[in-house]
Short mmCIF file of C-alpha atoms in Angstrom, two decimals:
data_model
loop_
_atom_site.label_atom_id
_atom_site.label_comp_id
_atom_site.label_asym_id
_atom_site.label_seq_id
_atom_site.Cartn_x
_atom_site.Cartn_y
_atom_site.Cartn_z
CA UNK A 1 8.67 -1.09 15.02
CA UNK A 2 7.03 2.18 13.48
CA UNK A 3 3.80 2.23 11.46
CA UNK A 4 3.21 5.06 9.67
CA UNK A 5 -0.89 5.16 8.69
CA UNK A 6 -2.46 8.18 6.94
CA UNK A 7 -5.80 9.50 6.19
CA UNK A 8 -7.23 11.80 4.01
CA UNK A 9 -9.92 14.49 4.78
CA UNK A 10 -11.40 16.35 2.09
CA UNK A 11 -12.18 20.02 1.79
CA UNK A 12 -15.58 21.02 1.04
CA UNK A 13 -16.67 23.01 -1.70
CA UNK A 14 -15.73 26.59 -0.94
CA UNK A 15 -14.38 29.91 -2.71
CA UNK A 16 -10.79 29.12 -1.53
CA UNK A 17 -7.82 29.96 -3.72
CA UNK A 18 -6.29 26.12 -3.59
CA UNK A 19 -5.80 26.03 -7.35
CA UNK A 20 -3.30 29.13 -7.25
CA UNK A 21 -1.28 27.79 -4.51
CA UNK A 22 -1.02 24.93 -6.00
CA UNK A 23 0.33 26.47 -9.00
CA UNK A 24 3.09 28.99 -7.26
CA UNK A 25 4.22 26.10 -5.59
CA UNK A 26 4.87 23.50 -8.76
CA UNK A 27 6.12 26.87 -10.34
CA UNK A 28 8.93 27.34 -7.79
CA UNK A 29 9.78 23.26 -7.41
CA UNK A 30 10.21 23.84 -11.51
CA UNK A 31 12.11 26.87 -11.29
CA UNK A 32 14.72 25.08 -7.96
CA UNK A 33 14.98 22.17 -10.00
CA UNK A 34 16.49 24.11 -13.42
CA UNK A 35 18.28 26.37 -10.86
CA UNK A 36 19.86 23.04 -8.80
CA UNK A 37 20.61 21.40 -12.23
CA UNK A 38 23.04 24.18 -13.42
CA UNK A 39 24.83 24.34 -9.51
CA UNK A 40 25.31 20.79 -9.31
CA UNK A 41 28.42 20.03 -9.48
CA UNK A 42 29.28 22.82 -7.17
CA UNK A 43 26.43 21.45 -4.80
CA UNK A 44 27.57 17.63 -4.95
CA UNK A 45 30.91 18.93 -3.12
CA UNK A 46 29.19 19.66 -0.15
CA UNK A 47 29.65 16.86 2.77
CA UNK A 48 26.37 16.17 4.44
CA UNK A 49 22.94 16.48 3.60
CA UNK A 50 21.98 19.41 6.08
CA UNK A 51 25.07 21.76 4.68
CA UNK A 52 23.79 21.00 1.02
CA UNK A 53 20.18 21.88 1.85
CA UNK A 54 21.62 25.04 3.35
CA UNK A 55 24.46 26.15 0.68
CA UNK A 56 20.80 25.48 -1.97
CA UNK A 57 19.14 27.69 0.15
CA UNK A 58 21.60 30.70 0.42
CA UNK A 59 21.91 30.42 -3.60
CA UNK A 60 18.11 31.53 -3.86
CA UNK A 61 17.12 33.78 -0.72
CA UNK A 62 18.93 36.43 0.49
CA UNK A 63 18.92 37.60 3.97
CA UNK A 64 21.28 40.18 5.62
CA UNK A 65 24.09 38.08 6.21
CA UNK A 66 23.62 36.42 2.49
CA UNK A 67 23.14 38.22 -1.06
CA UNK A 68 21.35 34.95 -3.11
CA UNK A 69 22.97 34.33 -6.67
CA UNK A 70 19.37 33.65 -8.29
CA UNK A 71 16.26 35.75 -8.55
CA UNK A 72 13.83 33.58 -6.34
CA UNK A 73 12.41 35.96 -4.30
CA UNK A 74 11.80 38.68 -7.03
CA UNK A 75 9.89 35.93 -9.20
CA UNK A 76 8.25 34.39 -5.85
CA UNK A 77 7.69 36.98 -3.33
CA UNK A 78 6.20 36.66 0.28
CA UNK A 79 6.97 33.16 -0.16
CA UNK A 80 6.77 31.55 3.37
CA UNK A 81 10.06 29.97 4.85
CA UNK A 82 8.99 26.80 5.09
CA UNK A 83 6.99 26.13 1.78
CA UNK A 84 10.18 27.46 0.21
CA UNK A 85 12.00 24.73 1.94
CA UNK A 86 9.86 22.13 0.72
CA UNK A 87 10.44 23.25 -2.41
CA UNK A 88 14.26 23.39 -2.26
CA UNK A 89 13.89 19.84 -0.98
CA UNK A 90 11.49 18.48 -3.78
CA UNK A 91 14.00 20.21 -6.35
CA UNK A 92 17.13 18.36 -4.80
CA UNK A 93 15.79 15.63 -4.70
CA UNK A 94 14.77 15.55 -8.42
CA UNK A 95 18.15 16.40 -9.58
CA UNK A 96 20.12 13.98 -7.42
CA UNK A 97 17.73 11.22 -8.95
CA UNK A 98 18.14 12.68 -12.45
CA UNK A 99 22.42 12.18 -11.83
CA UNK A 100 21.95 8.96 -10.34
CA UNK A 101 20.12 7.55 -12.80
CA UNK A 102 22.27 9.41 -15.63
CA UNK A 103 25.36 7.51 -14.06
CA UNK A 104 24.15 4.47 -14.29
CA UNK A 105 22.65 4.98 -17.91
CA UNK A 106 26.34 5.63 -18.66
CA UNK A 107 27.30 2.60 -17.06
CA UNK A 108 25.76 0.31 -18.93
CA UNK A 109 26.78 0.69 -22.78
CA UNK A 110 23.86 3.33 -23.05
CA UNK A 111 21.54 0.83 -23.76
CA UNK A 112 17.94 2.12 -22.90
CA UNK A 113 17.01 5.69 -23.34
CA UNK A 114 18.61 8.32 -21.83
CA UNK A 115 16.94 9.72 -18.49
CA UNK A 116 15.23 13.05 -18.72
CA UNK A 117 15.35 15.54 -16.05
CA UNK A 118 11.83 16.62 -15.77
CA UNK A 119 10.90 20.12 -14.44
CA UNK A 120 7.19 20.08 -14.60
CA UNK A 121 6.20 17.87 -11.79
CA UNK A 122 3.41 17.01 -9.61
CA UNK A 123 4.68 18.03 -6.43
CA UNK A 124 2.02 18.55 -3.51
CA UNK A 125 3.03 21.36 -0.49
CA UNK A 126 2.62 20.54 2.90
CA UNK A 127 0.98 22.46 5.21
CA UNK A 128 3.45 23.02 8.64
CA UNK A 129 1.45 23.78 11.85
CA UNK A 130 0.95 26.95 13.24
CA UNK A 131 2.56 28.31 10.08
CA UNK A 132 0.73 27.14 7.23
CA UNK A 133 -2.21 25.43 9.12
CA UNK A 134 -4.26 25.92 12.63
CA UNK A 135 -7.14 24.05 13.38
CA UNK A 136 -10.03 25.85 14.04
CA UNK A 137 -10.88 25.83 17.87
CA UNK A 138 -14.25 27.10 17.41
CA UNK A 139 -15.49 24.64 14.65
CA UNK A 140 -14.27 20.57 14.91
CA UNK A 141 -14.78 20.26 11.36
CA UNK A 142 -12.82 23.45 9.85
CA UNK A 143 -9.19 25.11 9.99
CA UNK A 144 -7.33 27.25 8.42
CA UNK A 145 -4.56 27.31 5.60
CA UNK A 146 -2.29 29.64 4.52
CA UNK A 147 -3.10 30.21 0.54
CA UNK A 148 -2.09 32.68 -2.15
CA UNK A 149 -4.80 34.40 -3.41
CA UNK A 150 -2.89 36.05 -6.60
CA UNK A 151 -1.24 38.51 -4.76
CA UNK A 152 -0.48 38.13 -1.54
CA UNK A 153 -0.53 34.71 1.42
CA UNK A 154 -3.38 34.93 3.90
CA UNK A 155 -5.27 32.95 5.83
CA UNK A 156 -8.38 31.42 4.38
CA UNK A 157 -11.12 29.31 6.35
CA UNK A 158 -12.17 26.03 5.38
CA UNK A 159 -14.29 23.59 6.21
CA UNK A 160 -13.57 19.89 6.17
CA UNK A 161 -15.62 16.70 5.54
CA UNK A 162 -17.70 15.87 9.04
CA UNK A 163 -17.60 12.13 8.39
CA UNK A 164 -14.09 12.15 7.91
CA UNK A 165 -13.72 13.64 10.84
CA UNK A 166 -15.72 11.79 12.91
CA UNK A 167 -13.37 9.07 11.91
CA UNK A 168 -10.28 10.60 12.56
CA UNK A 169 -12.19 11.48 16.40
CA UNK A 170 -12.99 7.91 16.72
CA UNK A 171 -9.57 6.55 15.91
CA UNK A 172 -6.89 8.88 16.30
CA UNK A 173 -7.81 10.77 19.16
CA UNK A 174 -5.09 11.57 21.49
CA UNK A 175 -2.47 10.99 19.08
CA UNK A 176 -0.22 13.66 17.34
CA UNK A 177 -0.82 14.19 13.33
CA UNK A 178 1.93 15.13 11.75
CA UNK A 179 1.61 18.21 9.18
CA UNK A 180 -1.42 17.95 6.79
CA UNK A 181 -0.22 17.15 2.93
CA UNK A 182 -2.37 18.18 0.33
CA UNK A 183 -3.07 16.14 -2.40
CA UNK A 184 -5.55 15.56 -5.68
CA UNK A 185 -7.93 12.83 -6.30
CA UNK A 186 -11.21 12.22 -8.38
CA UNK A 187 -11.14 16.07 -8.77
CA UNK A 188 -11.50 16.81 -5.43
CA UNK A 189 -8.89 17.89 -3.05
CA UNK A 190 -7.82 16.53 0.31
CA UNK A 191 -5.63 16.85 3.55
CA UNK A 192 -3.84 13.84 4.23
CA UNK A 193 -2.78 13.61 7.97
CA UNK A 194 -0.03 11.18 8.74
CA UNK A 195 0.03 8.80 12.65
CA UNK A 196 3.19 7.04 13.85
CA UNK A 197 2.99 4.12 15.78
CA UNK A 198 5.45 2.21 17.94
CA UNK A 199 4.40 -0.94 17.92
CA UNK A 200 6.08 -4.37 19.63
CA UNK A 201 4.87 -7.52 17.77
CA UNK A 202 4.61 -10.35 19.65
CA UNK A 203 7.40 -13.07 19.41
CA UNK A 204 5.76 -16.72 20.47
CA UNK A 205 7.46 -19.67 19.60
CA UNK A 206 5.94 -21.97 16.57
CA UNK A 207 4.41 -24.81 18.78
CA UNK A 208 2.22 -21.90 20.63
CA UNK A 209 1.41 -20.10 17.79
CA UNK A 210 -2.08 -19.59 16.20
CA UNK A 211 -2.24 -18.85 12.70
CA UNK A 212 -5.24 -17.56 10.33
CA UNK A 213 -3.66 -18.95 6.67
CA UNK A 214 -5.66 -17.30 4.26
CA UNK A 215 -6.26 -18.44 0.66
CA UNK A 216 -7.22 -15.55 -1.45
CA UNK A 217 -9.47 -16.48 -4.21
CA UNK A 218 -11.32 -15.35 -7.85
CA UNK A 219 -14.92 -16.99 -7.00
CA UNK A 220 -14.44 -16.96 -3.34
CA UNK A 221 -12.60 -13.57 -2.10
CA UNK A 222 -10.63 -15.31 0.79
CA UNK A 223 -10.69 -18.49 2.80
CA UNK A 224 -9.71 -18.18 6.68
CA UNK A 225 -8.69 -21.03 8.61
CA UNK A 226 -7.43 -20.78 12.55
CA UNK A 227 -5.08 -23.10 13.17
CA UNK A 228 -2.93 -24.70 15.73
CA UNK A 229 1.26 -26.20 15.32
CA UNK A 230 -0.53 -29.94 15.55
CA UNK A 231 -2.81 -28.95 13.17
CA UNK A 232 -5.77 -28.67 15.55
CA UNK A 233 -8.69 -25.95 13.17
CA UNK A 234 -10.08 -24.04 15.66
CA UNK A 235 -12.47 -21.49 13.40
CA UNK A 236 -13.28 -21.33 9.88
CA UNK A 237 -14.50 -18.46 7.76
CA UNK A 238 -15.51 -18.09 3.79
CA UNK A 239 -14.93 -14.21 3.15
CA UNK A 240 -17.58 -13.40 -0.27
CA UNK A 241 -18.41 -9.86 -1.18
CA UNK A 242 -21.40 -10.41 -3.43
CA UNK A 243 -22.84 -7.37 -3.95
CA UNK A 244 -19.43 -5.02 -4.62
CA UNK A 245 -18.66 -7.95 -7.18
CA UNK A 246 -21.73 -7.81 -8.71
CA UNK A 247 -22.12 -3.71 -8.88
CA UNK A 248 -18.39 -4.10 -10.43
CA UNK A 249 -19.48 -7.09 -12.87
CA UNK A 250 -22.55 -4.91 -13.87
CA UNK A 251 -20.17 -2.01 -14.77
CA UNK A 252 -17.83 -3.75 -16.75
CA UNK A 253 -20.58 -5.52 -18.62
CA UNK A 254 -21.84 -1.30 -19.36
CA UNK A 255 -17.86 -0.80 -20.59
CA UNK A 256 -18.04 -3.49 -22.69
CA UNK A 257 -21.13 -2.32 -24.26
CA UNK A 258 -20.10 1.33 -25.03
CA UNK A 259 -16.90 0.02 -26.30
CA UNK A 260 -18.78 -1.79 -29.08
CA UNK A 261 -20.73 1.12 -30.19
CA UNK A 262 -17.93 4.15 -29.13
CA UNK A 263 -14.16 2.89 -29.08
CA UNK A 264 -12.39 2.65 -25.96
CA UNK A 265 -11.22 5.89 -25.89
CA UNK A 266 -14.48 7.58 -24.83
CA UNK A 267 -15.02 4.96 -22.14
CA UNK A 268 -11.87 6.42 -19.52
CA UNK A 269 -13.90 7.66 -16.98
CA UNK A 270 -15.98 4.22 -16.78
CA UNK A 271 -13.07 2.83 -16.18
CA UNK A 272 -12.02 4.64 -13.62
CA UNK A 273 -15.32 4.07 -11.85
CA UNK A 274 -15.02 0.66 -12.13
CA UNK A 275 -11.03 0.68 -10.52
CA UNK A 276 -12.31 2.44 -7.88
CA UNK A 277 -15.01 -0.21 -7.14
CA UNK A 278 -12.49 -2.63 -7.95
CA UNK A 279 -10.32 -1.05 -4.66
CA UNK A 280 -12.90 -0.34 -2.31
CA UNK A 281 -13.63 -4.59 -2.88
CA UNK A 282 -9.44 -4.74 -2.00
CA UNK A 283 -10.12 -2.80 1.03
CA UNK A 284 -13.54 -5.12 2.48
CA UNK A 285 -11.76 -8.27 1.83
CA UNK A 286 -8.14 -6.88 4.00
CA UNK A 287 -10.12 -5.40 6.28
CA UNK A 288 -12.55 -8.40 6.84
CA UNK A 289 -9.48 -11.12 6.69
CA UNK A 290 -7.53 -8.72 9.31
CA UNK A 291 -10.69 -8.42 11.63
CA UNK A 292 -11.11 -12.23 11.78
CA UNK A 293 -7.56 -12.89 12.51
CA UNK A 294 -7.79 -10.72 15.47
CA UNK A 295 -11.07 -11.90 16.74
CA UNK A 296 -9.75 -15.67 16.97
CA UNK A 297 -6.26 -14.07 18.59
CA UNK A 298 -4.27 -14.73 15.77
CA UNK A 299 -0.70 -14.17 16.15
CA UNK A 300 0.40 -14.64 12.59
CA UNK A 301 -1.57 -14.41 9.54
CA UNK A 302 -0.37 -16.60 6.78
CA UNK A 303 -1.09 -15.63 2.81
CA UNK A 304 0.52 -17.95 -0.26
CA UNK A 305 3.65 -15.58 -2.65
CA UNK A 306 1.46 -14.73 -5.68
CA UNK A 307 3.23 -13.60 -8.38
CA UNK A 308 1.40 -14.35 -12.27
CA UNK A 309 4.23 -13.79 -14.67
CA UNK A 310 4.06 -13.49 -18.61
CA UNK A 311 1.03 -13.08 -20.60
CA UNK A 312 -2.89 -13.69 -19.20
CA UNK A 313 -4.80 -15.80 -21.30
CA UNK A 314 -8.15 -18.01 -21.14
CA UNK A 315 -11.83 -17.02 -20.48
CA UNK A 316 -10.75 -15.94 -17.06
CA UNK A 317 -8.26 -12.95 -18.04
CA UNK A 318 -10.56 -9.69 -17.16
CA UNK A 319 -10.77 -11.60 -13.63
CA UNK A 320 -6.90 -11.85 -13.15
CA UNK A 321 -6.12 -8.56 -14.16
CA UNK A 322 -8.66 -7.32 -11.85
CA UNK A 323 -7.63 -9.43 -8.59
CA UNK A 324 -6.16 -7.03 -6.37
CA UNK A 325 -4.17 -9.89 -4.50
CA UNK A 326 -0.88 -7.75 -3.50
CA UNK A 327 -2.62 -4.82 -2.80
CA UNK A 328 -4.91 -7.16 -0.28
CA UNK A 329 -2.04 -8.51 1.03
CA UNK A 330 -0.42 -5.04 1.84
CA UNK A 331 -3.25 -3.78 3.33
CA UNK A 332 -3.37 -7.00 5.65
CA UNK A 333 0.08 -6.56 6.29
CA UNK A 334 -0.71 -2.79 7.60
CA UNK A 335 -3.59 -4.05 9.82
CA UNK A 336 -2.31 -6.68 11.30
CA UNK A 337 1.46 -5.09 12.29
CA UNK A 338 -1.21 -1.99 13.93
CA UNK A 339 -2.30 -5.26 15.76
CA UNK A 340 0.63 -6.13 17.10
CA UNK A 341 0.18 -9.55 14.17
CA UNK A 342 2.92 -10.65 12.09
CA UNK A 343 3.01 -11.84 8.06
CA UNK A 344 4.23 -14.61 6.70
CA UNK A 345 3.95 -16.11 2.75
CA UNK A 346 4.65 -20.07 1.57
CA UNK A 347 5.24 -20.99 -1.77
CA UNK A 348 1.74 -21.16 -3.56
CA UNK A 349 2.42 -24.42 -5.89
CA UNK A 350 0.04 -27.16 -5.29
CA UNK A 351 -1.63 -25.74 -2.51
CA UNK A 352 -4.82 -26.36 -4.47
CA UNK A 353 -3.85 -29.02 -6.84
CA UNK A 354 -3.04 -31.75 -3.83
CA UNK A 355 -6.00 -33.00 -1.31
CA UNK A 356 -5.65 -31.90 1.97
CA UNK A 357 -5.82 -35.15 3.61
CA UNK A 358 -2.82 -36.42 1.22
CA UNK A 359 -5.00 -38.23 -1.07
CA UNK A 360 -3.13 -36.66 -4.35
CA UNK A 361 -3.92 -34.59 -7.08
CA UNK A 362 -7.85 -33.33 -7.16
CA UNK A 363 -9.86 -33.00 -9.95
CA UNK A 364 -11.99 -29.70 -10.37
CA UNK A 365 -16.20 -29.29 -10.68
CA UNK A 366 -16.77 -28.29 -14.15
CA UNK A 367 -20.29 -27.03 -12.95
CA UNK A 368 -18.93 -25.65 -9.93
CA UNK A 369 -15.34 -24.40 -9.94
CA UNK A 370 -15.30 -23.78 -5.74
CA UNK A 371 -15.33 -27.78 -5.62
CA UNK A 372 -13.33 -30.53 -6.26
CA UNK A 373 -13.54 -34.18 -5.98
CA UNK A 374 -10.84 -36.13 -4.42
CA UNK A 375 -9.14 -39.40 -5.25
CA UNK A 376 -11.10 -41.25 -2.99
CA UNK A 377 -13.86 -39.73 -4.43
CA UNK A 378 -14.85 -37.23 -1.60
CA UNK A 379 -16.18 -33.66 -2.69
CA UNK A 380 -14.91 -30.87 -1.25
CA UNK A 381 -14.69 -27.62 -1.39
CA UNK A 382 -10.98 -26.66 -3.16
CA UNK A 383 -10.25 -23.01 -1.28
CA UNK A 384 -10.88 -24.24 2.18
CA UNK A 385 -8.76 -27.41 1.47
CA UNK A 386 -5.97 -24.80 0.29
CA UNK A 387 -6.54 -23.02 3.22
CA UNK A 388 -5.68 -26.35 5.03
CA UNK A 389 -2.19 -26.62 3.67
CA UNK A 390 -0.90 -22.99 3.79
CA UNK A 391 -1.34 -23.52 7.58
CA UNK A 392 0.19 -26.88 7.59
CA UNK A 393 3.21 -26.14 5.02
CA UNK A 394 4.05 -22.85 7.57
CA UNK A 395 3.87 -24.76 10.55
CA UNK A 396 6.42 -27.36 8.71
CA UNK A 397 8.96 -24.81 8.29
CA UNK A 398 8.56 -23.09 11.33
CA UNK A 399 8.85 -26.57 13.22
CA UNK A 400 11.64 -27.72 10.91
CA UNK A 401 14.11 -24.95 10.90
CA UNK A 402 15.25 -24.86 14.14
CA UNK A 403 16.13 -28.29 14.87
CA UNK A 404 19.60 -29.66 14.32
CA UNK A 405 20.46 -31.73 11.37
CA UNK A 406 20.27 -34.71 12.90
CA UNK A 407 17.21 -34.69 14.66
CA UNK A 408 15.51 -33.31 11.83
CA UNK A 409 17.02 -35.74 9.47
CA UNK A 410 15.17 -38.25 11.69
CA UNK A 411 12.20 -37.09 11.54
CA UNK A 412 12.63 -36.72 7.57
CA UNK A 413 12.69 -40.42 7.49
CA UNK A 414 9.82 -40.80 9.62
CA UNK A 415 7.71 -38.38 7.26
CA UNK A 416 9.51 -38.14 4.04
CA UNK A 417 6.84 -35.92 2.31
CA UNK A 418 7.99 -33.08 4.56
CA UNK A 419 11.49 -33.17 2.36
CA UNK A 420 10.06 -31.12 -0.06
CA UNK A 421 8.16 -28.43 0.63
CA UNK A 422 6.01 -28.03 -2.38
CA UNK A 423 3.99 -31.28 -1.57
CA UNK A 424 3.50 -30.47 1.93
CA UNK A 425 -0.24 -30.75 2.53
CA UNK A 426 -2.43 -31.06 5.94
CA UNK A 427 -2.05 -34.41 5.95
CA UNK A 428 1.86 -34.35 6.27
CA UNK A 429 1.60 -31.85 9.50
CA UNK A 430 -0.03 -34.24 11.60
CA UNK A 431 2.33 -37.12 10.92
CA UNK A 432 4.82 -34.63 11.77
CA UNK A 433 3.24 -33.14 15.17
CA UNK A 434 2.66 -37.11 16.13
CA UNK A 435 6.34 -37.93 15.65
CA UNK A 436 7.63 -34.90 17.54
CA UNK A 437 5.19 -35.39 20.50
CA UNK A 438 6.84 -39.13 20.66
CA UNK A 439 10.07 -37.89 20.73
CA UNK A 440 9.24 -35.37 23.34
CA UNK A 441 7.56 -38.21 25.51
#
């Protein structure tokens, strides 16, 4: 399995002309894509994607075996090869989407509005090695790109962020980069270098499998619970960022303030701040989950399918629109395959509705919505017992699904909660684990 990861390093404040090459280059994706758009029928002939990209290229540069039907060269001159070659790519692939998606439009009674073939884009070069970037051998923390300067492409000297670096030393050394892209954010500009990984996940059978189900949270950020196939809790962890909630809690409380006195168009740029808080919290609580997993050997972390469809209502709607719970759940996803860790998602309904220990239904703390009282009148807390039965409804399945009808039909009839999956709590997995190890025996 391959696992692309990517990081980006900014570039220091510095009298470097990145603002004009950024602007030849959109200029000639622009000027490909309007050019590609006329051709395209002629183009969508070709067989093969490597003799298109070639017949594009021979329509715009001319060489001495090839007089080029379009004026690229006069209105981009000194261009090099391969940032051309991006661009020819970035412009094919605009207008193949563009037809694609016009096909389709006529397909289907012309329903929606018609797609738009848009020429000024937001396309980012990349810098090749050796050709459009070096690192600097005398400096660890500078190289040097290739830039246009408004009249001609030299070499310009940068310097890059140290502590980014340092990273990149600490965890990427030894392993190839592929070429630097640059790209835009917060005003600032940054190389983003790009590390492939082949990586073999580990294939264990359910009964020797430990799990870290994870039950991702508003008040509590995530709940961690290693777990065995019979059930067996070996470690238990509450994941809370306090202080990044707070500082993001304190912020929107500010928004909510100016918006009273100034309108909510004034206020973009606090909310910006307070989405990037609101990501950097994503990234503690993935990282944090991921880092647990791996120090209690995990081989498969477990999350519940969250998916809130339709309109958010109720006192707790800023809160749900802010919970980053997919993003969290990518990012885990990343980490753990780097780990060698699988992923694996149950269906979320009553996971924190039913008791763990098979009681029924709970009843939530109006003082304190963490807790819950049971049926038997135990108090407990509500993630952790959620926690419980994402483990316990994953080890079901997993134990379940391979057996043969018959067998498993038995052991149906010894357990018949574990017919339906959606009512599958702790409780149920270690009737189940019981009557398998009898069988076995």
């Amino acid at each position: 399995m391959k696992i692309i990861s990517s990081y980006g390093v900014e570039l220091r404040k510095q009298n470097i002309p990145i603002r004009q090459t950024l602007d030849v280059y959109r200029a000639a994706v622009s000027y490909l894509t309007e050019v590609y758009a006329q051709v395209w029928e002629e183009l969508e002939r070709i067989p093969g994607t490597k003799k298109r990209f070639n017949e594009a290229e021979h329509l715009i540069h001319t060489t001495k075996k090839n007089q080029a039907r379009f004026d690229f060269d006069i209105r981009f001159p000194k261009m090099p090869s391969y940032l051309r070659r991006a661009s020819i790519q970035n412009a094919l692939g605009s207008v193949s989407s563009y037809k694609t998606r016009l096909g389709l439009w006529e397909k289907t009674d012309r329903l929606e509005g018609k797609p738009r073939l848009v020429y000024e884009n937001h396309a980012m070069p990349v810098f090749y090695r050796d050709v459009m970037y070096r690192e600097d051998e005398g400096g660890k923390d500078a190289a040097y790109l290739k830039l246009y300067d408004g009249h001609d492409w030299k070499w310009f000297h940068v310097r890059l962020s140290h502590t980014d670096m340092e990273y990149l030393r600490k965890n990427w050394s030894g392993k190839k980069a592929s070429a630097p892209t640059l790209e835009k954010r917060h005003r600032k500009y940054f190389l983003r270098f790009s590390y492939t990984e082949d990586v073999i996940l580990a294939k264990i059978p359910a009964k020797e499998q430990i799990i870290c189900s994870v039950d991702l949270g508003i008040n509590t950020d995530a709940v961690c619970t290693i777990m065995r196939s019979d059930g067996t809790v070996l470690g238990r962890k509450f994941i809370n960022f306090h202080s990044e909630k707070d500082r993001m809690y304190r912020v929107l409380g500010r928004i909510r303030r100016f918006q009273r006195e100034h309108g909510s168009v004034q206020a973009k740029s606090r909310w910006a701040y307070a989405k990037r808080l609101n990501i950097e919290l994503g990234r503690k609580i993935a990282g944090a989950v991921t880092k647990y997993a791996k120090e209690n050997h995990a081989d498969i972390i477990v999350f519940e399918y969250l998916e809130i469809k339709g309109k958010i209502s109720g006192k707790k709607k800023q809160k749900l629109h802010l919970w980053r719970k997919r993003d969290i759940q990518k990012r885990c996803e990343h980490q753990a395959h780097r780990n060698r860790m699988r992923i694996s998602r149950i269906c979320a309904w009553n996971t924190s509705r039913l008791a763990y220990d098979g009681t029924g239904t709970v009843i939530r703390d109006p003082g304190n919505h963490s807790l819950c009282v049971f049926q038997t009148g135990k108090r407990y807390n509500c993630d952790l017992s959620a926690s419980y039965n994402i483990g316990a409804r994953y080890f079901i399945r997993e134990l379940l699904k391979p057996l043969p009808v018959t067998e498993r039909s038995l052991l149906e009839a010894k357990v018949p909660a574990v017919k339906r999956r959606t009512s599958c709590v702790y409780a149920d997995l270690r009737k189940l684990s019981s009557e398998m190890n009898l069988r076995a025996a």
